[in-house]
PDB file of C-alpha atoms in Angstrom:
ATOM      1  CA  TYR A 677     -75.942  30.532 -27.593  1.00 54.00           C
ATOM      2  CA  LEU A 678     -77.972  28.317 -25.305  1.00 62.00           C
ATOM      3  CA  LEU A 679     -78.790  26.013 -28.194  1.00 64.00           C
ATOM      4  CA  LYS A 680     -75.137  25.897 -29.215  1.00 71.00           C
ATOM      5  CA  THR A 681     -74.055  25.021 -25.675  1.00 68.00           C
ATOM      6  CA  LEU A 682     -76.715  22.345 -25.474  1.00 67.00           C
ATOM      7  CA  ASP A 683     -75.588  20.901 -28.813  1.00 74.00           C
ATOM      8  CA  ASN A 684     -71.972  20.936 -27.682  1.00 74.00           C
ATOM      9  CA  GLY A 685     -72.845  19.297 -24.375  1.00 75.00           C
ATOM     10  CA  GLU A 686     -74.856  16.633 -26.160  1.00 78.00           C
ATOM     11  CA  SER A 687     -72.001  15.992 -28.582  1.00 79.00           C
ATOM     12  CA  VAL A 688     -69.495  15.653 -25.749  1.00 78.00           C
ATOM     13  CA  ARG A 689     -71.920  13.410 -23.888  1.00 79.00           C
ATOM     14  CA  LEU A 690     -72.369  11.194 -26.931  1.00 76.00           C
ATOM     15  CA  GLN A 691     -68.616  10.984 -27.469  1.00 77.00           C
ATOM     16  CA  TYR A 692     -68.040  10.179 -23.787  1.00 75.00           C
ATOM     17  CA  ARG A 693     -70.746   7.514 -23.949  1.00 75.00           C
ATOM     18  CA  SER A 694     -69.203   5.953 -27.060  1.00 77.00           C
ATOM     19  CA  LEU A 695     -65.778   5.990 -25.423  1.00 72.00           C
ATOM     20  CA  HIS A 696     -67.200   4.459 -22.260  1.00 66.00           C
ATOM     21  CA  LYS A 697     -69.027   1.812 -24.289  1.00 71.00           C
ATOM     22  CA  ILE A 698     -65.832   0.846 -26.115  1.00 64.00           C
ATOM     23  CA  SER A 699     -63.631   0.733 -23.002  1.00 64.00           C
ATOM     24  CA  LYS A 700     -66.301  -0.868 -20.819  1.00 60.00           C
ATOM     25  CA  PRO A 701     -66.209  -4.369 -22.381  1.00 57.00           C
ATOM     26  CA  GLN A 702     -62.429  -4.493 -21.940  1.00 57.00           C
ATOM     27  CA  ALA A 703     -62.665  -3.319 -18.336  1.00 53.00           C
ATOM     28  CA  ASP A 704     -65.518  -5.758 -17.766  1.00 58.00           C
ATOM     29  CA  GLN A 705     -63.589  -8.692 -19.204  1.00 57.00           C
ATOM     30  CA  GLN A 706     -60.431  -7.993 -17.192  1.00 56.00           C
ATOM     31  CA  PRO A 707     -62.102  -8.008 -13.742  1.00 55.00           C
ATOM     32  CA  GLN A 708     -63.948 -11.193 -14.709  1.00 52.00           C
ATOM     33  CA  HIS A 709     -60.660 -12.907 -15.503  1.00 52.00           C
ATOM     34  CA  VAL A 710     -59.195 -11.682 -12.224  1.00 53.00           C
ATOM     35  CA  VAL A 711     -62.220 -12.957 -10.313  1.00 54.00           C
ATOM     36  CA  GLN A 712     -62.012 -16.338 -12.044  1.00 54.00           C
ATOM     37  CA  ASN A 713     -58.298 -16.575 -11.285  1.00 52.00           C
ATOM     38  CA  GLY A 714     -58.898 -15.582  -7.662  1.00 49.00           C
ATOM     39  CA  SER A 715     -61.549 -18.258  -7.380  1.00 49.00           C
TER      40      SER A 715
END
């Protein structure tokens, strides 16, 4: 049970990380554009 929970947690963590990685570049690019425009 503990192992299963750990595996599940790791899987969710990996998925969350992948999602964050994919959405991070977009979020990073947008603020940069806003900052450039503001400047």
